[in-house]
mmCIF file of C-alpha atoms in Angstrom:
data_model
loop_
_atom_site.group_PDB
_atom_site.id
_atom_site.type_symbol
_atom_site.label_atom_id
_atom_site.label_comp_id
_atom_site.label_asym_id
_atom_site.label_seq_id
_atom_site.Cartn_x
_atom_site.Cartn_y
_atom_site.Cartn_z
ATOM 1 C CA UNK A 1 -28.027 24.595 -35.968
ATOM 2 C CA UNK A 2 -28.597 26.657 -32.852
ATOM 3 C CA UNK A 3 -26.431 27.975 -29.990
ATOM 4 C CA UNK A 4 -26.730 26.375 -26.827
ATOM 5 C CA UNK A 5 -25.254 27.170 -23.580
ATOM 6 C CA UNK A 6 -24.930 24.895 -20.213
ATOM 7 C CA UNK A 7 -28.524 25.365 -18.687
ATOM 8 C CA UNK A 8 -26.916 25.473 -15.109
ATOM 9 C CA UNK A 9 -27.645 28.453 -12.210
ATOM 10 C CA UNK A 10 -25.398 31.744 -12.897
ATOM 11 C CA UNK A 11 -24.804 34.034 -15.566
ATOM 12 C CA UNK A 12 -24.442 32.779 -18.941
ATOM 13 C CA UNK A 13 -21.998 32.716 -21.070
ATOM 14 C CA UNK A 14 -21.569 35.261 -24.113
ATOM 15 C CA UNK A 15 -21.620 33.239 -27.207
ATOM 16 C CA UNK A 16 -19.580 33.498 -30.594
ATOM 17 C CA UNK A 17 -19.784 32.316 -33.767
ATOM 18 C CA UNK A 18 -16.130 32.451 -35.598
ATOM 19 C CA UNK A 19 -16.002 31.749 -39.199
ATOM 20 C CA UNK A 20 -13.243 29.615 -40.662
ATOM 21 C CA UNK A 21 -11.583 29.291 -43.864
ATOM 22 C CA UNK A 22 -8.913 27.168 -45.417
ATOM 23 C CA UNK A 23 -5.225 27.427 -45.650
ATOM 24 C CA UNK A 24 -2.547 25.438 -46.945
ATOM 25 C CA UNK A 25 0.361 26.484 -45.137
ATOM 26 C CA UNK A 26 1.930 23.343 -43.629
ATOM 27 C CA UNK A 27 3.883 22.863 -41.094
ATOM 28 C CA UNK A 28 6.364 20.190 -40.825
ATOM 29 C CA UNK A 29 6.260 18.644 -37.322
ATOM 30 C CA UNK A 30 3.305 20.307 -35.330
ATOM 31 C CA UNK A 31 3.201 19.560 -31.705
ATOM 32 C CA UNK A 32 0.147 17.153 -30.828
ATOM 33 C CA UNK A 33 -2.896 18.196 -29.207
ATOM 34 C CA UNK A 34 -5.278 15.810 -29.281
ATOM 35 C CA UNK A 35 -4.892 11.911 -30.755
ATOM 36 C CA UNK A 36 -8.044 9.352 -31.451
ATOM 37 C CA UNK A 37 -9.334 6.758 -33.397
ATOM 38 C CA UNK A 38 -13.170 7.312 -34.734
ATOM 39 C CA UNK A 39 -15.710 4.852 -33.763
ATOM 40 C CA UNK A 40 -15.037 2.606 -35.833
ATOM 41 C CA UNK A 41 -10.837 2.820 -36.250
ATOM 42 C CA UNK A 42 -11.039 3.278 -39.940
ATOM 43 C CA UNK A 43 -9.729 6.716 -39.497
ATOM 44 C CA UNK A 44 -7.879 8.757 -36.647
ATOM 45 C CA UNK A 45 -7.797 12.708 -36.141
ATOM 46 C CA UNK A 46 -5.157 14.549 -35.033
ATOM 47 C CA UNK A 47 -5.523 18.256 -33.403
ATOM 48 C CA UNK A 48 -2.650 20.529 -33.846
ATOM 49 C CA UNK A 49 -1.771 23.833 -33.904
ATOM 50 C CA UNK A 50 -3.867 25.913 -36.259
ATOM 51 C CA UNK A 51 -5.896 22.948 -37.039
ATOM 52 C CA UNK A 52 -6.471 19.438 -37.688
ATOM 53 C CA UNK A 53 -5.610 16.396 -39.965
ATOM 54 C CA UNK A 54 -7.642 12.873 -40.731
ATOM 55 C CA UNK A 55 -5.993 9.926 -41.235
ATOM 56 C CA UNK A 56 -7.179 6.537 -42.819
ATOM 57 C CA UNK A 57 -5.593 3.277 -41.074
ATOM 58 C CA UNK A 58 -6.458 0.326 -43.848
ATOM 59 C CA UNK A 59 -4.153 1.404 -45.730
ATOM 60 C CA UNK A 60 -2.675 3.860 -44.222
ATOM 61 C CA UNK A 61 -3.302 7.440 -45.900
ATOM 62 C CA UNK A 62 -4.338 11.006 -45.059
ATOM 63 C CA UNK A 63 -7.284 11.644 -45.599
ATOM 64 C CA UNK A 64 -7.469 15.497 -45.545
ATOM 65 C CA UNK A 65 -5.922 18.223 -43.573
ATOM 66 C CA UNK A 66 -7.473 21.618 -42.509
ATOM 67 C CA UNK A 67 -5.656 24.691 -41.625
ATOM 68 C CA UNK A 68 -7.381 27.418 -39.570
ATOM 69 C CA UNK A 69 -6.711 31.101 -40.564
ATOM 70 C CA UNK A 70 -7.706 32.397 -36.794
ATOM 71 C CA UNK A 71 -4.399 31.120 -34.979
ATOM 72 C CA UNK A 72 -4.716 28.681 -31.884
ATOM 73 C CA UNK A 73 -4.649 24.994 -31.060
ATOM 74 C CA UNK A 74 -7.099 22.013 -31.244
ATOM 75 C CA UNK A 75 -7.247 20.455 -28.424
ATOM 76 C CA UNK A 76 -10.381 17.688 -28.897
ATOM 77 C CA UNK A 77 -11.793 16.600 -33.128
ATOM 78 C CA UNK A 78 -14.549 14.348 -32.341
ATOM 79 C CA UNK A 79 -15.793 12.661 -35.259
ATOM 80 C CA UNK A 80 -18.960 10.623 -36.250
ATOM 81 C CA UNK A 81 -17.608 7.938 -38.281
ATOM 82 C CA UNK A 82 -16.494 9.951 -41.799
ATOM 83 C CA UNK A 83 -19.364 11.888 -41.184
ATOM 84 C CA UNK A 84 -18.457 15.740 -42.690
ATOM 85 C CA UNK A 85 -19.276 17.072 -38.978
ATOM 86 C CA UNK A 86 -16.757 17.395 -36.314
ATOM 87 C CA UNK A 87 -16.851 18.720 -32.901
ATOM 88 C CA UNK A 88 -13.586 20.576 -32.250
ATOM 89 C CA UNK A 89 -12.471 22.044 -28.654
ATOM 90 C CA UNK A 90 -9.512 24.409 -28.548
ATOM 91 C CA UNK A 91 -5.926 23.127 -26.406
ATOM 92 C CA UNK A 92 -2.780 23.685 -26.342
ATOM 93 C CA UNK A 93 -1.282 26.855 -25.277
ATOM 94 C CA UNK A 94 -2.802 29.073 -27.357
ATOM 95 C CA UNK A 95 -6.347 27.796 -27.649
ATOM 96 C CA UNK A 96 -8.448 28.639 -30.737
ATOM 97 C CA UNK A 97 -11.583 28.033 -29.482
ATOM 98 C CA UNK A 98 -12.357 28.787 -25.270
ATOM 99 C CA UNK A 99 -11.265 25.258 -23.407
ATOM 100 C CA UNK A 100 -15.318 25.656 -22.722
ATOM 101 C CA UNK A 101 -16.993 25.724 -25.756
ATOM 102 C CA UNK A 102 -17.699 22.589 -27.906
ATOM 103 C CA UNK A 103 -17.957 24.256 -31.686
ATOM 104 C CA UNK A 104 -19.795 21.958 -34.268
ATOM 105 C CA UNK A 105 -17.829 22.136 -37.929
ATOM 106 C CA UNK A 106 -19.133 21.295 -40.824
ATOM 107 C CA UNK A 107 -16.752 20.105 -43.610
ATOM 108 C CA UNK A 108 -18.987 20.806 -46.375
ATOM 109 C CA UNK A 109 -19.468 24.323 -45.969
ATOM 110 C CA UNK A 110 -15.786 24.801 -43.932
ATOM 111 C CA UNK A 111 -17.037 26.462 -41.054
ATOM 112 C CA UNK A 112 -18.519 26.455 -37.513
ATOM 113 C CA UNK A 113 -22.658 25.398 -37.703
ATOM 114 C CA UNK A 114 -23.051 26.204 -34.399
ATOM 115 C CA UNK A 115 -21.654 25.773 -30.675
ATOM 116 C CA UNK A 116 -22.196 24.636 -27.040
ATOM 117 C CA UNK A 117 -21.002 26.705 -24.075
ATOM 118 C CA UNK A 118 -20.350 25.911 -20.489
ATOM 119 C CA UNK A 119 -19.106 27.023 -17.663
ATOM 120 C CA UNK A 120 -16.376 24.647 -16.935
ATOM 121 C CA UNK A 121 -13.421 23.369 -19.588
ATOM 122 C CA UNK A 122 -14.205 20.354 -22.082
ATOM 123 C CA UNK A 123 -12.906 17.024 -20.786
ATOM 124 C CA UNK A 124 -14.183 15.522 -23.709
ATOM 125 C CA UNK A 125 -16.891 14.553 -26.493
ATOM 126 C CA UNK A 126 -19.158 11.498 -27.602
ATOM 127 C CA UNK A 127 -20.773 11.254 -31.059
ATOM 128 C CA UNK A 128 -23.125 9.177 -32.479
ATOM 129 C CA UNK A 129 -26.148 9.594 -34.838
ATOM 130 C CA UNK A 130 -28.696 11.173 -33.358
ATOM 131 C CA UNK A 131 -26.847 12.375 -29.896
ATOM 132 C CA UNK A 132 -23.479 14.778 -28.628
ATOM 133 C CA UNK A 133 -22.308 13.506 -25.371
ATOM 134 C CA UNK A 134 -20.423 16.706 -23.544
ATOM 135 C CA UNK A 135 -17.763 15.511 -20.776
ATOM 136 C CA UNK A 136 -16.948 18.408 -18.199
ATOM 137 C CA UNK A 137 -14.955 17.681 -14.970
ATOM 138 C CA UNK A 138 -18.132 16.441 -12.968
ATOM 139 C CA UNK A 139 -20.764 16.447 -15.588
ATOM 140 C CA UNK A 140 -22.079 15.215 -18.718
ATOM 141 C CA UNK A 141 -24.713 17.056 -20.853
ATOM 142 C CA UNK A 142 -26.567 14.339 -23.305
ATOM 143 C CA UNK A 143 -27.814 16.436 -26.592
ATOM 144 C CA UNK A 144 -30.069 15.685 -29.314
ATOM 145 C CA UNK A 145 -27.925 15.834 -32.403
ATOM 146 C CA UNK A 146 -30.608 17.709 -34.895
ATOM 147 C CA UNK A 147 -31.428 20.367 -32.766
ATOM 148 C CA UNK A 148 -29.037 20.693 -29.976
ATOM 149 C CA UNK A 149 -31.847 20.352 -27.363
ATOM 150 C CA UNK A 150 -30.506 18.783 -23.459
ATOM 151 C CA UNK A 151 -32.344 15.359 -22.977
ATOM 152 C CA UNK A 152 -30.126 14.465 -20.229
ATOM 153 C CA UNK A 153 -27.572 15.801 -17.343
ATOM 154 C CA UNK A 154 -25.240 13.648 -15.061
ATOM 155 C CA UNK A 155 -23.108 14.323 -11.905
ATOM 156 C CA UNK A 156 -20.105 11.920 -11.508
ATOM 157 C CA UNK A 157 -16.813 11.565 -9.220
ATOM 158 C CA UNK A 158 -13.815 14.023 -10.572
ATOM 159 C CA UNK A 159 -13.226 13.007 -14.364
ATOM 160 C CA UNK A 160 -10.149 14.690 -15.697
ATOM 161 C CA UNK A 161 -9.701 11.794 -17.856
ATOM 162 C CA UNK A 162 -13.190 12.980 -19.611
ATOM 163 C CA UNK A 163 -14.366 9.230 -19.310
ATOM 164 C CA UNK A 164 -17.394 8.751 -20.908
ATOM 165 C CA UNK A 165 -18.430 5.433 -23.612
ATOM 166 C CA UNK A 166 -21.839 5.257 -25.545
ATOM 167 C CA UNK A 167 -22.727 2.969 -27.532
ATOM 168 C CA UNK A 168 -22.841 3.044 -31.652
ATOM 169 C CA UNK A 169 -25.033 0.361 -33.027
ATOM 170 C CA UNK A 170 -27.502 -0.206 -30.164
ATOM 171 C CA UNK A 171 -31.033 2.366 -29.858
ATOM 172 C CA UNK A 172 -31.963 3.382 -27.576
ATOM 173 C CA UNK A 173 -28.131 4.171 -26.115
ATOM 174 C CA UNK A 174 -25.961 3.103 -23.781
ATOM 175 C CA UNK A 175 -23.879 5.679 -21.597
ATOM 176 C CA UNK A 176 -21.355 4.639 -19.420
ATOM 177 C CA UNK A 177 -19.498 7.325 -16.928
ATOM 178 C CA UNK A 178 -18.191 7.479 -13.616
ATOM 179 C CA UNK A 179 -20.199 6.804 -11.162
ATOM 180 C CA UNK A 180 -20.411 9.066 -7.414
ATOM 181 C CA UNK A 181 -17.278 7.692 -6.177
ATOM 182 C CA UNK A 182 -13.949 6.202 -6.430
ATOM 183 C CA UNK A 183 -13.977 2.858 -8.293
ATOM 184 C CA UNK A 184 -17.714 3.317 -9.358
ATOM 185 C CA UNK A 185 -18.982 3.421 -12.938
ATOM 186 C CA UNK A 186 -22.829 4.510 -13.922
ATOM 187 C CA UNK A 187 -24.515 2.920 -17.016
ATOM 188 C CA UNK A 188 -27.345 4.564 -18.386
ATOM 189 C CA UNK A 189 -29.958 2.724 -20.189
ATOM 190 C CA UNK A 190 -31.793 5.018 -22.200
ATOM 191 C CA UNK A 191 -34.215 2.420 -23.502
ATOM 192 C CA UNK A 192 -35.757 1.419 -19.876
ATOM 193 C CA UNK A 193 -34.381 4.995 -18.671
ATOM 194 C CA UNK A 194 -32.798 3.290 -15.110
ATOM 195 C CA UNK A 195 -29.083 3.738 -14.086
ATOM 196 C CA UNK A 196 -27.101 0.761 -12.478
ATOM 197 C CA UNK A 197 -24.082 1.714 -10.147
ATOM 198 C CA UNK A 198 -20.962 -0.620 -10.480
ATOM 199 C CA UNK A 199 -18.230 -1.120 -8.099
ATOM 200 C CA UNK A 200 -15.907 -1.767 -10.810
ATOM 201 C CA UNK A 201 -12.388 -1.037 -9.247
ATOM 202 C CA UNK A 202 -11.254 0.013 -5.271
ATOM 203 C CA UNK A 203 -8.940 2.783 -7.060
ATOM 204 C CA UNK A 204 -9.929 4.846 -9.423
ATOM 205 C CA UNK A 205 -11.094 4.029 -12.785
ATOM 206 C CA UNK A 206 -8.848 5.607 -15.574
ATOM 207 C CA UNK A 207 -9.972 3.998 -18.792
ATOM 208 C CA UNK A 208 -13.026 2.205 -20.014
ATOM 209 C CA UNK A 209 -14.041 0.460 -23.341
ATOM 210 C CA UNK A 210 -17.372 0.429 -24.718
ATOM 211 C CA UNK A 211 -18.754 -2.658 -27.309
ATOM 212 C CA UNK A 212 -20.660 -1.353 -30.052
ATOM 213 C CA UNK A 213 -23.586 -2.888 -29.278
ATOM 214 C CA UNK A 214 -23.166 -1.715 -25.671
ATOM 215 C CA UNK A 215 -23.100 -5.324 -24.008
ATOM 216 C CA UNK A 216 -19.899 -5.360 -22.580
ATOM 217 C CA UNK A 217 -17.875 -2.826 -20.716
ATOM 218 C CA UNK A 218 -13.895 -2.868 -20.045
ATOM 219 C CA UNK A 219 -12.325 -0.610 -17.338
ATOM 220 C CA UNK A 220 -9.062 -0.430 -15.865
ATOM 221 C CA UNK A 221 -7.722 0.992 -12.743
ATOM 222 C CA UNK A 222 -4.972 3.800 -11.869
ATOM 223 C CA UNK A 223 -3.383 0.102 -10.526
ATOM 224 C CA UNK A 224 -3.230 -0.742 -13.909
ATOM 225 C CA UNK A 225 -2.693 -4.231 -13.351
ATOM 226 C CA UNK A 226 -6.167 -6.075 -13.979
ATOM 227 C CA UNK A 227 -8.990 -5.557 -16.778
ATOM 228 C CA UNK A 228 -12.113 -6.185 -16.306
ATOM 229 C CA UNK A 229 -15.336 -6.852 -18.048
ATOM 230 C CA UNK A 230 -18.776 -6.182 -17.192
ATOM 231 C CA UNK A 231 -22.366 -6.905 -18.774
ATOM 232 C CA UNK A 232 -23.898 -3.486 -18.923
ATOM 233 C CA UNK A 233 -27.318 -4.976 -18.322
ATOM 234 C CA UNK A 234 -26.757 -6.230 -14.966
ATOM 235 C CA UNK A 235 -23.223 -5.088 -13.715
ATOM 236 C CA UNK A 236 -22.196 -8.795 -13.323
ATOM 237 C CA UNK A 237 -18.164 -9.398 -13.896
ATOM 238 C CA UNK A 238 -17.854 -11.545 -16.867
ATOM 239 C CA UNK A 239 -13.747 -11.559 -16.897
ATOM 240 C CA UNK A 240 -10.708 -10.739 -15.835
ATOM 241 C CA UNK A 241 -7.587 -10.701 -17.381
ATOM 242 C CA UNK A 242 -3.718 -9.024 -15.944
ATOM 243 C CA UNK A 243 -1.984 -6.716 -17.995
ATOM 244 C CA UNK A 244 0.960 -7.334 -15.557
ATOM 245 C CA UNK A 245 2.397 -7.269 -12.253
ATOM 246 C CA UNK A 246 3.284 -3.892 -11.786
ATOM 247 C CA UNK A 247 1.496 -0.883 -11.729
ATOM 248 C CA UNK A 248 1.207 0.566 -15.033
ATOM 249 C CA UNK A 249 -0.678 3.783 -16.513
ATOM 250 C CA UNK A 250 -3.233 2.601 -18.884
ATOM 251 C CA UNK A 251 -3.419 4.651 -21.935
ATOM 252 C CA UNK A 252 -6.459 2.661 -23.676
ATOM 253 C CA UNK A 253 -8.688 -0.238 -24.197
ATOM 254 C CA UNK A 254 -10.377 -1.624 -27.420
ATOM 255 C CA UNK A 255 -12.803 -4.295 -27.858
ATOM 256 C CA UNK A 256 -12.540 -6.014 -31.824
ATOM 257 C CA UNK A 257 -15.544 -5.761 -33.977
ATOM 258 C CA UNK A 258 -16.831 -9.026 -32.935
ATOM 259 C CA UNK A 259 -16.135 -8.565 -29.225
ATOM 260 C CA UNK A 260 -14.278 -11.569 -29.526
ATOM 261 C CA UNK A 261 -10.721 -9.929 -28.806
ATOM 262 C CA UNK A 262 -9.994 -6.648 -25.906
ATOM 263 C CA UNK A 263 -6.337 -4.708 -27.301
ATOM 264 C CA UNK A 264 -4.689 -3.024 -24.166
ATOM 265 C CA UNK A 265 -1.530 -0.136 -24.163
ATOM 266 C CA UNK A 266 0.037 1.264 -21.421
ATOM 267 C CA UNK A 267 2.997 3.295 -20.587
ATOM 268 C CA UNK A 268 4.895 0.411 -20.428
ATOM 269 C CA UNK A 269 5.190 0.187 -24.037
ATOM 270 C CA UNK A 270 3.701 -2.866 -24.874
ATOM 271 C CA UNK A 271 0.484 -3.717 -26.495
ATOM 272 C CA UNK A 272 -1.966 -6.470 -25.061
ATOM 273 C CA UNK A 273 -4.099 -8.435 -27.036
ATOM 274 C CA UNK A 274 -6.564 -10.627 -25.017
ATOM 275 C CA UNK A 275 -9.142 -13.111 -25.835
ATOM 276 C CA UNK A 276 -12.508 -12.970 -24.502
ATOM 277 C CA UNK A 277 -13.936 -15.983 -23.536
ATOM 278 C CA UNK A 278 -17.824 -15.041 -22.714
ATOM 279 C CA UNK A 279 -20.191 -14.845 -26.071
ATOM 280 C CA UNK A 280 -22.663 -12.659 -25.945
ATOM 281 C CA UNK A 281 -25.681 -15.435 -24.774
ATOM 282 C CA UNK A 282 -23.884 -16.312 -21.901
ATOM 283 C CA UNK A 283 -23.092 -13.192 -20.418
ATOM 284 C CA UNK A 284 -25.491 -12.872 -17.740
ATOM 285 C CA UNK A 285 -25.327 -17.163 -16.614
ATOM 286 C CA UNK A 286 -21.872 -16.467 -16.104
ATOM 287 C CA UNK A 287 -21.833 -15.379 -12.721
ATOM 288 C CA UNK A 288 -24.675 -14.967 -10.257
ATOM 289 C CA UNK A 289 -22.498 -12.275 -8.181
ATOM 290 C CA UNK A 290 -23.747 -8.900 -8.891
ATOM 291 C CA UNK A 291 -20.336 -6.363 -8.993
ATOM 292 C CA UNK A 292 -22.290 -3.606 -7.860
ATOM 293 C CA UNK A 293 -23.511 -4.973 -4.481
ATOM 294 C CA UNK A 294 -19.546 -6.584 -4.020
ATOM 295 C CA UNK A 295 -17.802 -4.674 -0.927
ATOM 296 C CA UNK A 296 -14.309 -6.781 -1.316
ATOM 297 C CA UNK A 297 -12.134 -7.087 -4.473
ATOM 298 C CA UNK A 298 -13.938 -8.699 -7.032
ATOM 299 C CA UNK A 299 -11.948 -11.810 -7.683
ATOM 300 C CA UNK A 300 -11.534 -13.576 -11.283
ATOM 301 C CA UNK A 301 -14.079 -16.627 -12.280
ATOM 302 C CA UNK A 302 -11.912 -17.817 -14.851
ATOM 303 C CA UNK A 303 -8.356 -19.355 -14.226
ATOM 304 C CA UNK A 304 -6.284 -22.123 -15.527
ATOM 305 C CA UNK A 305 -5.172 -22.600 -12.037
ATOM 306 C CA UNK A 306 -8.372 -21.971 -10.053
ATOM 307 C CA UNK A 307 -8.015 -24.863 -8.118
ATOM 308 C CA UNK A 308 -4.334 -23.769 -6.854
ATOM 309 C CA UNK A 309 -6.423 -20.747 -5.796
ATOM 310 C CA UNK A 310 -6.163 -21.070 -2.062
ATOM 311 C CA UNK A 311 -2.916 -21.960 -2.286
ATOM 312 C CA UNK A 312 -1.705 -19.746 -4.875
ATOM 313 C CA UNK A 313 -1.179 -16.108 -5.041
ATOM 314 C CA UNK A 314 -3.839 -14.251 -7.351
ATOM 315 C CA UNK A 315 -1.106 -13.657 -9.553
ATOM 316 C CA UNK A 316 -0.367 -17.231 -10.845
ATOM 317 C CA UNK A 317 -4.439 -17.923 -11.432
ATOM 318 C CA UNK A 318 -4.650 -14.906 -14.116
ATOM 319 C CA UNK A 319 -5.450 -14.778 -17.520
ATOM 320 C CA UNK A 320 -2.331 -13.518 -19.311
ATOM 321 C CA UNK A 321 -2.611 -11.742 -22.822
ATOM 322 C CA UNK A 322 -2.232 -13.865 -26.125
ATOM 323 C CA UNK A 323 0.193 -11.936 -27.883
ATOM 324 C CA UNK A 324 2.445 -8.915 -27.710
ATOM 325 C CA UNK A 325 3.896 -6.226 -29.269
ATOM 326 C CA UNK A 326 6.694 -3.740 -27.909
ATOM 327 C CA UNK A 327 6.882 -0.158 -28.336
ATOM 328 C CA UNK A 328 9.386 2.422 -26.522
ATOM 329 C CA UNK A 329 8.096 2.942 -22.770
ATOM 330 C CA UNK A 330 7.055 5.544 -21.510
ATOM 331 C CA UNK A 331 5.391 7.295 -24.768
ATOM 332 C CA UNK A 332 1.904 7.808 -25.294
ATOM 333 C CA UNK A 333 -0.302 4.601 -27.653
ATOM 334 C CA UNK A 334 -3.345 4.571 -28.450
ATOM 335 C CA UNK A 335 -4.833 0.880 -29.991
ATOM 336 C CA UNK A 336 -7.874 -0.094 -32.186
ATOM 337 C CA UNK A 337 -8.929 -3.080 -34.027
ATOM 338 C CA UNK A 338 -8.056 -2.812 -37.731
ATOM 339 C CA UNK A 339 -10.297 -3.304 -41.204
ATOM 340 C CA UNK A 340 -9.069 -6.660 -42.200
ATOM 341 C CA UNK A 341 -8.942 -9.850 -39.434
ATOM 342 C CA UNK A 342 -6.365 -10.220 -36.635
ATOM 343 C CA UNK A 343 -4.808 -6.857 -37.130
ATOM 344 C CA UNK A 344 -4.522 -3.887 -35.150
ATOM 345 C CA UNK A 345 -3.814 -0.365 -35.396
ATOM 346 C CA UNK A 346 -1.129 1.853 -33.144
ATOM 347 C CA UNK A 347 -0.973 5.686 -32.773
ATOM 348 C CA UNK A 348 0.869 7.325 -30.834
ATOM 349 C CA UNK A 349 1.583 10.811 -29.563
ATOM 350 C CA UNK A 350 5.226 11.286 -31.087
ATOM 351 C CA UNK A 351 3.399 10.630 -35.038
ATOM 352 C CA UNK A 352 4.021 7.000 -34.877
ATOM 353 C CA UNK A 353 1.595 4.963 -36.971
ATOM 354 C CA UNK A 354 1.587 0.885 -36.734
ATOM 355 C CA UNK A 355 -0.187 -1.857 -38.594
ATOM 356 C CA UNK A 356 0.005 -5.108 -36.542
ATOM 357 C CA UNK A 357 -1.321 -8.778 -37.077
ATOM 358 C CA UNK A 358 -1.794 -11.359 -34.419
ATOM 359 C CA UNK A 359 -1.958 -14.901 -34.464
ATOM 360 C CA UNK A 360 -5.065 -16.104 -32.135
ATOM 361 C CA UNK A 361 -4.453 -19.476 -32.435
ATOM 362 C CA UNK A 362 -0.192 -19.149 -31.756
ATOM 363 C CA UNK A 363 -0.162 -16.316 -29.823
ATOM 364 C CA UNK A 364 3.019 -14.912 -29.362
ATOM 365 C CA UNK A 365 4.673 -11.170 -30.498
ATOM 366 C CA UNK A 366 2.557 -9.827 -32.890
ATOM 367 C CA UNK A 367 3.832 -9.337 -36.808
ATOM 368 C CA UNK A 368 4.338 -5.314 -37.770
ATOM 369 C CA UNK A 369 2.615 -5.076 -41.341
ATOM 370 C CA UNK A 370 3.132 -1.096 -41.292
ATOM 371 C CA UNK A 371 5.206 1.963 -40.047
ATOM 372 C CA UNK A 372 4.783 5.889 -40.888
ATOM 373 C CA UNK A 373 5.410 9.001 -39.264
ATOM 374 C CA UNK A 374 2.416 10.593 -39.710
ATOM 375 C CA UNK A 375 3.579 14.139 -38.771
ATOM 376 C CA UNK A 376 5.856 13.488 -41.733
ATOM 377 C CA UNK A 377 5.992 17.052 -44.017
ATOM 378 C CA UNK A 378 5.965 13.854 -47.173
ATOM 379 C CA UNK A 379 2.341 12.282 -45.849
ATOM 380 C CA UNK A 380 0.628 15.620 -47.295
#
């Protein structure tokens, strides 16, 4: 693969290629710099000091670890399902690579085979089989995976969390990013070559998730009380669900593979599962209001107490989660759906792994099926 630099004006950055080999040295409980699932939640990656690890989720087991002989931390590990190619970005107090570079690692040869250089810190990287998407603080670059040719450059609002989602099953690709103002999202359809801007929230968008086919988008704002689900085709609001009444930091959103459920994790320590009542055939007809032209806050169209909306606060007419799982408050957890029906997987920045089962009919508290500390030295 070729080496590419960000095509902005100004002096080019000097680019070097680093050769990496394996080192069997193991650290018992290293600090975690990065934690994320792959595209279908079948495994997850952990960025550490001097390397990264990958674990299977169902059943839980260590898949492999890579200890790099060059000292420094890995702050981002982007996976492509179970492919041998990864994108790595340096992180931690002593990053192994500059934070403004994306290193393309080929695990078959245990070395980096290409890189992308930018003039500011890389916030996120998203992969699909034909494209690499790199997210900076106010820009997104889309590259062809085969030859690293730049296909598209997108301007965004300030994006410190590196928010960006891309479809995996659809071709052409659907890409969702922040828009150009607070609370706005942008939907880029690579088939129609059209952009749509949607006013999703009054406050900043801090988390989002896209279905595999790119048809539905879930968003959460800095308030963390309401989660909104949109049709990406026309920007209409399909559903609004309530996590709680008090403010929360939303850490992750995840759709189930059939898009019937949505999982949410936050700093409040409870993982919520919401039932999504809208099927793909009725997405466009559920509401006639176009959220992208609305200037007022969006209100839920789906409510068990909608007849009382005029006299009751919106809180009482909200849709609530059907199942919950309690975790320690204040810790950062990420949630995905398991490979078995009605199961979820939770991974934490403290090294915790949970697999739980929920009952979509009865609801209530989930049943814990499995727990591990994935940083435990016995795992390797």
